[in-house]
XYZ file of C-alpha atoms in Angstrom:
515
model
C 145.398 -9.454 251.836
C 148.693 -11.259 251.171
C 148.630 -15.051 251.433
C 151.277 -15.206 254.169
C 149.449 -12.591 256.254
C 146.028 -14.184 255.867
C 147.267 -17.643 256.847
C 147.756 -16.931 260.535
C 144.508 -14.972 260.674
C 142.620 -17.832 259.036
C 143.997 -20.461 261.395
C 143.478 -18.400 264.535
C 140.005 -17.175 263.690
C 137.261 -19.030 265.568
C 134.743 -17.518 263.177
C 136.264 -19.302 260.162
C 133.573 -21.373 258.488
C 134.007 -23.282 255.245
C 131.235 -24.754 253.163
C 130.895 -28.530 253.153
C 132.442 -28.721 249.670
C 135.417 -26.481 250.481
C 136.083 -28.359 253.729
C 136.047 -31.689 251.876
C 138.378 -30.307 249.190
C 140.816 -29.102 251.861
C 140.800 -32.534 253.564
C 141.686 -34.196 250.264
C 144.452 -31.736 249.394
C 145.963 -32.086 252.876
C 147.108 -35.608 252.012
C 149.188 -34.402 249.039
C 150.567 -31.132 250.392
C 152.722 -29.232 251.113
C 154.016 -30.190 247.660
C 152.310 -28.107 244.918
C 149.344 -30.026 243.492
C 148.651 -29.957 239.770
C 144.977 -29.057 239.312
C 144.703 -31.621 236.515
C 145.839 -34.316 238.934
C 142.760 -34.038 241.175
C 140.284 -33.584 238.329
C 137.763 -36.430 237.826
C 138.673 -38.975 235.162
C 137.736 -42.372 233.810
C 139.826 -44.047 236.533
C 138.745 -41.757 239.384
C 135.144 -40.732 239.904
C 134.682 -38.660 243.095
C 131.990 -39.949 245.442
C 130.581 -39.218 248.862
C 131.747 -35.888 250.259
C 133.789 -35.300 247.092
C 130.910 -35.877 244.669
C 130.696 -32.134 244.050
C 134.033 -32.377 242.142
C 132.229 -34.065 239.256
C 130.789 -30.647 238.453
C 133.560 -28.269 237.441
C 131.621 -25.177 238.535
C 131.176 -26.480 242.106
C 134.849 -27.508 242.207
C 135.885 -23.964 241.222
C 133.680 -22.484 243.944
C 135.293 -24.746 246.575
C 138.755 -23.852 245.323
C 138.023 -20.126 245.362
C 136.661 -20.394 248.891
C 140.008 -21.809 250.067
C 141.802 -18.917 248.369
C 139.495 -16.355 249.963
C 139.988 -17.906 253.406
C 143.757 -17.731 253.005
C 144.158 -21.517 253.270
C 145.439 -22.084 249.735
C 147.423 -20.308 247.065
C 147.506 -20.774 243.322
C 150.891 -20.883 241.602
C 149.783 -19.425 238.289
C 152.734 -20.508 236.125
C 152.200 -24.167 237.056
C 148.425 -24.163 237.575
C 149.264 -25.750 240.924
C 147.568 -25.467 244.312
C 149.661 -24.974 247.449
C 148.465 -25.823 250.951
C 151.033 -24.875 253.653
C 152.297 -27.525 256.055
C 150.653 -25.879 259.067
C 147.259 -26.042 257.336
C 147.826 -29.662 256.289
C 148.732 -30.729 259.825
C 145.779 -28.901 261.382
C 143.416 -30.411 258.812
C 144.710 -33.949 259.295
C 144.414 -33.697 263.095
C 140.881 -32.293 262.903
C 139.557 -35.254 260.925
C 137.968 -38.181 262.750
C 139.168 -41.692 261.860
C 136.414 -42.556 259.333
C 137.057 -39.257 257.536
C 140.779 -39.907 257.380
C 140.121 -43.338 255.904
C 137.696 -41.950 253.297
C 140.014 -39.187 252.108
C 143.065 -41.488 252.149
C 141.185 -43.813 249.818
C 140.368 -40.890 247.513
C 144.006 -39.694 247.536
C 145.166 -43.213 246.692
C 142.769 -43.458 243.740
C 144.026 -40.140 242.396
C 147.617 -41.395 242.603
C 146.620 -44.642 240.942
C 144.998 -42.649 238.137
C 148.086 -40.437 237.765
C 150.592 -43.258 237.210
C 148.288 -45.802 235.539
C 147.819 -49.475 236.326
C 150.702 -51.633 235.090
C 150.676 -54.126 237.928
C 148.238 -56.766 236.711
C 150.045 -57.581 233.474
C 153.579 -58.419 232.377
C 155.118 -55.262 230.934
C 158.348 -54.237 229.273
C 160.660 -51.643 230.816
C 158.529 -48.729 232.087
C 160.935 -45.939 231.106
C 158.139 -44.209 229.187
C 156.230 -43.819 232.468
C 159.158 -42.616 234.551
C 158.114 -38.987 234.138
C 154.728 -39.815 235.681
C 156.324 -41.420 238.716
C 158.783 -38.574 239.110
C 155.995 -35.988 238.887
C 153.902 -37.783 241.519
C 156.701 -39.045 243.778
C 156.451 -36.324 246.428
C 152.660 -36.649 246.532
C 153.000 -40.407 246.980
C 155.527 -39.939 249.773
C 153.252 -37.401 251.499
C 150.259 -39.739 251.332
C 152.299 -42.645 252.710
C 153.729 -40.440 255.462
C 150.272 -39.205 256.507
C 148.855 -42.727 256.550
C 151.636 -43.906 258.843
C 151.783 -40.755 260.996
C 148.078 -40.842 261.834
C 147.668 -44.655 261.702
C 144.876 -44.333 259.166
C 142.916 -47.446 258.287
C 143.383 -48.438 254.630
C 140.105 -49.343 252.956
C 141.408 -51.216 249.930
C 144.629 -52.853 251.126
C 145.029 -54.867 247.932
C 144.938 -51.851 245.620
C 147.071 -49.739 247.994
C 149.746 -52.460 248.116
C 149.767 -52.626 244.313
C 150.252 -48.851 244.065
C 153.137 -49.037 246.544
C 154.694 -51.847 244.512
C 154.371 -49.868 241.291
C 156.403 -47.058 242.852
C 158.815 -49.689 244.212
C 159.242 -51.060 240.683
C 160.049 -47.565 239.432
C 162.765 -47.221 242.093
C 164.135 -50.649 241.159
C 164.299 -49.755 237.478
C 166.018 -46.452 238.252
C 168.603 -48.267 240.450
C 167.421 -46.912 243.800
C 167.395 -50.395 245.310
C 167.259 -49.283 248.949
C 164.063 -47.273 248.440
C 162.575 -50.066 246.337
C 163.227 -52.556 249.130
C 161.779 -50.179 251.728
C 158.542 -49.879 249.754
C 158.380 -53.643 249.232
C 158.662 -54.049 252.988
C 155.716 -51.660 253.479
C 153.600 -53.750 251.107
C 154.448 -56.919 253.035
C 152.626 -55.505 256.067
C 149.362 -55.379 254.108
C 146.939 -58.255 253.613
C 146.856 -59.013 249.889
C 145.970 -61.859 247.575
C 148.488 -64.583 246.684
C 149.140 -63.283 243.163
C 150.049 -59.833 244.462
C 152.334 -61.493 246.970
C 153.936 -63.531 244.160
C 154.721 -60.310 242.275
C 156.161 -58.905 245.498
C 158.561 -61.858 245.840
C 159.480 -61.538 242.172
C 160.355 -57.847 242.503
C 162.365 -58.527 245.657
C 164.179 -61.259 243.722
C 165.244 -58.797 241.032
C 166.513 -56.417 243.714
C 168.597 -59.244 245.195
C 169.860 -60.198 241.727
C 171.113 -56.663 241.064
C 172.858 -56.780 244.451
C 174.607 -59.967 243.332
C 172.743 -62.149 245.835
C 171.730 -64.810 243.342
C 170.905 -67.564 245.921
C 168.433 -65.229 247.661
C 167.001 -64.178 244.310
C 166.501 -67.784 243.235
C 164.627 -68.604 246.437
C 162.296 -65.619 245.948
C 161.736 -66.401 242.253
C 160.956 -70.038 243.147
C 158.370 -68.972 245.729
C 156.707 -66.639 243.213
C 156.635 -69.381 240.560
C 155.055 -71.896 242.949
C 152.235 -69.482 243.739
C 151.642 -68.587 240.095
C 151.601 -72.214 238.967
C 148.661 -72.919 241.275
C 146.569 -70.048 239.884
C 147.550 -69.513 236.249
C 147.445 -71.830 233.219
C 150.796 -73.205 232.029
C 150.993 -70.767 229.104
C 150.254 -67.582 231.063
C 152.493 -64.526 230.653
C 153.284 -64.450 234.379
C 154.448 -68.086 234.238
C 156.803 -67.140 231.388
C 157.983 -64.142 233.424
C 158.808 -66.427 236.371
C 160.642 -68.900 234.118
C 162.649 -66.008 232.723
C 163.584 -64.828 236.219
C 164.599 -68.352 237.236
C 166.829 -68.598 234.156
C 168.566 -65.340 235.064
C 169.243 -66.536 238.612
C 170.586 -69.919 237.468
C 172.845 -68.143 234.948
C 174.296 -66.019 237.756
C 174.837 -69.186 239.833
C 176.545 -70.997 236.952
C 173.894 -73.746 236.801
C 173.660 -73.616 233.034
C 171.562 -76.763 232.564
C 168.697 -75.266 234.567
C 169.286 -71.801 233.134
C 168.791 -73.125 229.610
C 165.848 -75.294 230.700
C 163.880 -72.421 232.213
C 164.960 -70.013 229.483
C 163.609 -72.325 226.782
C 160.319 -72.676 228.653
C 159.925 -68.894 228.755
C 160.777 -68.552 225.043
C 158.311 -71.310 224.142
C 155.404 -69.702 225.987
C 156.126 -66.239 224.652
C 156.481 -67.479 221.076
C 153.040 -69.110 221.254
C 151.503 -66.070 222.906
C 152.818 -63.819 220.153
C 151.217 -66.050 217.540
C 147.882 -65.832 219.360
C 148.349 -62.069 219.975
C 148.268 -62.498 223.727
C 151.557 -60.811 224.463
C 153.784 -57.955 223.414
C 156.437 -58.981 220.931
C 159.095 -57.239 223.033
C 158.750 -59.854 225.787
C 159.863 -62.545 223.307
C 162.952 -60.453 222.632
C 163.662 -60.197 226.367
C 163.680 -63.984 226.730
C 165.907 -64.452 223.676
C 168.444 -61.879 224.864
C 168.479 -63.498 228.309
C 169.215 -66.849 226.649
C 171.994 -65.222 224.619
C 173.546 -63.993 227.868
C 173.422 -67.536 229.255
C 175.047 -68.975 226.125
C 177.789 -66.358 226.284
C 178.605 -67.282 229.862
C 178.664 -70.947 228.812
C 181.447 -70.066 226.358
C 179.356 -70.220 223.158
C 179.664 -66.708 221.668
C 178.570 -67.640 218.138
C 175.434 -69.414 219.384
C 174.796 -66.422 221.615
C 174.943 -64.038 218.646
C 172.588 -66.237 216.610
C 170.093 -66.326 219.486
C 170.296 -62.572 220.027
C 169.764 -61.957 216.306
C 166.383 -63.710 216.577
C 165.042 -60.906 218.772
C 162.296 -59.319 216.623
C 163.470 -55.778 217.355
C 167.004 -56.644 216.172
C 165.697 -57.746 212.801
C 163.499 -54.760 212.074
C 164.227 -51.887 212.501
C 167.554 -53.056 214.015
C 169.360 -52.571 217.310
C 170.834 -49.136 216.506
C 167.370 -47.809 215.686
C 165.922 -49.390 218.833
C 168.482 -47.537 220.942
C 166.911 -44.323 219.662
C 163.661 -45.253 221.454
C 165.381 -44.567 224.775
C 164.484 -47.983 226.181
C 167.383 -48.925 228.516
C 166.703 -52.594 227.837
C 168.185 -52.103 224.358
C 171.293 -50.531 225.910
C 171.685 -53.902 227.659
C 171.266 -55.682 224.326
C 173.901 -53.440 222.724
C 176.417 -54.165 225.490
C 175.612 -57.869 225.364
C 176.295 -57.948 221.622
C 179.567 -56.075 222.191
C 180.606 -58.618 224.820
C 179.688 -61.405 222.404
C 181.889 -59.863 219.692
C 184.802 -59.576 222.100
C 184.349 -63.205 223.183
C 184.368 -64.251 219.530
C 187.676 -62.457 218.984
C 189.203 -64.091 222.070
C 187.867 -67.479 220.963
C 189.214 -67.101 217.419
C 192.619 -66.052 218.708
C 192.850 -69.108 220.929
C 191.991 -71.319 217.979
C 194.400 -69.530 215.654
C 197.631 -70.007 217.636
C 197.823 -73.797 217.089
C 197.219 -73.227 213.378
C 199.986 -70.633 213.175
C 202.371 -72.955 215.023
C 201.606 -75.649 212.455
C 202.344 -73.191 209.654
C 205.727 -72.283 211.086
C 206.605 -75.964 211.203
C 205.631 -76.283 207.535
C 207.850 -73.300 206.726
C 210.877 -75.071 208.150
C 209.950 -78.102 206.045
C 210.494 -76.105 202.845
C 207.462 -73.869 202.286
C 207.674 -71.919 199.008
C 207.993 -68.139 198.955
C 204.583 -67.845 197.253
C 203.004 -69.935 200.025
C 204.553 -67.718 202.727
C 203.232 -64.559 201.050
C 199.723 -66.059 200.819
C 199.825 -66.992 204.511
C 200.918 -63.458 205.453
C 198.049 -62.009 203.417
C 195.550 -64.305 205.139
C 196.894 -63.268 208.542
C 196.608 -59.576 207.666
C 193.009 -60.075 206.469
C 192.112 -61.925 209.682
C 193.592 -59.159 211.804
C 191.702 -56.509 209.842
C 188.444 -58.427 210.278
C 189.186 -58.796 213.975
C 189.850 -55.069 214.393
C 186.695 -54.220 212.452
C 184.669 -56.489 214.733
C 186.123 -54.793 217.816
C 185.568 -51.319 216.345
C 181.922 -52.183 215.726
C 181.576 -53.513 219.258
C 183.143 -50.351 220.706
C 180.789 -48.102 218.710
C 177.775 -50.105 219.893
C 178.996 -50.070 223.497
C 179.485 -46.313 223.486
C 175.914 -45.873 222.236
C 174.648 -48.198 224.959
C 176.738 -46.470 227.626
C 175.509 -43.034 226.583
C 171.892 -44.179 226.812
C 172.556 -45.615 230.263
C 174.224 -42.392 231.390
C 171.244 -40.401 230.152
C 168.814 -42.775 231.886
C 170.564 -43.725 235.130
C 173.516 -41.416 235.684
C 176.253 -42.854 237.901
C 175.515 -46.334 239.192
C 175.771 -50.060 238.620
C 174.850 -50.094 234.959
C 177.033 -47.208 233.862
C 180.018 -48.448 235.903
C 179.540 -51.824 234.246
C 179.206 -50.485 230.696
C 182.351 -48.370 231.154
C 184.141 -51.544 232.271
C 182.886 -53.407 229.184
C 184.341 -50.647 227.001
C 187.675 -50.980 228.793
C 187.794 -54.724 228.062
C 187.108 -54.037 224.386
C 190.011 -51.592 224.192
C 192.233 -54.130 225.966
C 191.333 -56.687 223.308
C 192.297 -54.084 220.715
C 195.629 -53.433 222.509
C 194.663 -49.796 223.065
C 195.736 -49.722 226.697
C 195.563 -45.948 227.099
C 191.863 -45.883 226.147
C 191.303 -48.911 228.383
C 192.884 -47.051 231.301
C 190.604 -44.052 230.781
C 187.463 -46.208 230.722
C 188.551 -48.131 233.813
C 189.076 -44.877 235.658
C 185.644 -43.766 234.483
C 184.132 -47.044 235.698
C 185.798 -46.542 239.068
C 184.499 -42.974 239.366
C 180.924 -43.955 238.474
C 181.030 -46.759 241.034
C 182.455 -44.712 243.891
C 179.981 -41.893 243.279
C 177.144 -44.286 244.143
C 178.875 -46.086 247.004
C 179.810 -49.138 244.929
C 183.562 -48.940 245.483
C 183.765 -52.323 247.206
C 182.382 -54.106 244.135
C 182.416 -52.326 240.774
C 185.114 -49.926 241.920
C 187.439 -52.660 243.195
C 186.993 -54.622 239.969
C 187.974 -51.589 237.891
C 191.061 -50.890 240.021
C 192.220 -54.509 239.806
C 191.848 -54.525 236.027
C 193.817 -51.291 235.986
C 196.725 -53.238 237.489
C 196.656 -55.530 234.450
C 196.547 -52.589 232.047
C 199.492 -50.860 233.719
C 201.854 -53.840 233.608
C 204.172 -51.808 231.384
C 204.571 -49.210 234.137
C 206.560 -51.589 236.298
C 205.938 -54.089 239.070
C 205.688 -51.416 241.765
C 202.749 -49.690 240.031
C 201.016 -53.031 239.477
C 201.399 -53.977 243.137
C 200.028 -50.607 244.215
C 196.914 -51.119 242.070
C 196.426 -54.647 243.373
C 196.818 -53.469 246.967
C 194.382 -50.590 246.383
C 191.796 -52.953 244.900
C 192.133 -55.387 247.803
C 191.850 -52.572 250.364
C 188.475 -51.607 248.879
C 186.949 -55.037 249.426
C 184.279 -55.551 252.075
C 183.737 -59.311 252.480
C 180.257 -60.598 253.254
C 179.573 -62.073 256.647
C 181.292 -65.431 256.975
C 183.542 -64.835 253.953
C 187.259 -64.110 253.824
C 189.188 -62.334 251.105
C 191.830 -64.540 249.409
C 195.432 -63.544 250.017
C 195.931 -62.793 246.330
C 192.493 -62.272 244.750
C 192.586 -62.544 240.970
C 190.345 -61.561 238.093
C 187.871 -64.392 238.715
C 187.356 -63.176 242.277
C 186.819 -59.551 241.251
C 184.471 -60.501 238.408
C 182.443 -62.477 240.944
C 181.789 -59.339 242.996
C 179.212 -58.148 240.473
C 176.425 -59.835 238.496
C 177.290 -61.496 235.210
C 174.924 -59.169 233.407
C 172.737 -56.164 234.209
C 169.822 -55.346 231.949
């Protein structure tokens, strides 16, 4: 009998009788469906050992019998090419409604443990960027959403609220990393309704702080980071990884706020802890690199590009195998490092130019005082060599930025980070006096921003900078660009847009740096 034909017969038949094992299996699968369920996903493992009504699943032969019984009854179908089980929505709903409250709670707990097993436990330790686990989250996302929806729809009591909140926050962290800030915040809000321990709550505030930081709400982020740090300081030793993580977050927030004294203070504390932990093999070496690159970003904003480069060069991964090789790992954090180094190189060029003009003025004065022909030739040669070195530095920065931008495009698609990296490339071409290339990258930045609803921030910044690039097209074109940029602005509550907003205003619409 065809699956679609047998379904209605199975549901309407009062004589339908499943074995205890098959009925229990159906109740479990109902939480994940109607999304196809990978058979490997529900198999017992080191992190999930079926118990109670599901104990039969520990024996593969009994599990196969229960599965086959669902097929024979027309309640499930096997998608052969994916080795995936399918339970139709109508069966899921009927099964969920038929369960009494204790049953719902038991099978919800089992479904949660399966999800936890599928994505792994990365919540109780400080970790680097989780891009390597993204595929796991993506594969299990619909199942997670179905489980959450069923828990809320049927008001099912959660047995282990602590562990459930941590699983929700792991999925929230994935959404944060992949730039879906609205969904990340929604999941964080769900976790806040659960009773959890103080350390879990501290991690919740920390994650919410990073969401606020990416939204350019640094004061809110700082408040959340401070709350998380206060909790952690009462429960962890001074040299704990989570203390270093909080110091690092505080440094980022203070950098965004322009409070450089505190940014450096907290950044140094984080570096100090992580350096010691590396020596005692308590921490991943990559976390030391994160703190050093964050400090380099702070130094750059302070106007110290050469110190910033020296600090960034101390990142272990930059020394061996080198930044270009690290980009090949696919870790988006290194795309941030590449763009930071490019911005540092550009700042060095701008700095050197500002220092060079007084020197050149002095040379012209010497020329009028009777400089020899040989001296003039030598000065011209030195100038040519400086310009060549400057162009080479910018070319290197552009190459590195393109590599970083391409990795971001591959990882994130259109969004904050790719709009920002396209803008960085435009500024590099401006420094090189290649205004046509700058225009193209600004237009690309604008397009990436608008595609993700970021026109009022990243988009407006790109359009304003376009007005500077198109100065040669005449005052009317410049005014049109400026007017277009201003029209895109959406001031925050209580704020007013200046009559003639300039570059400083538009730069302030977005965070100083996005990792």
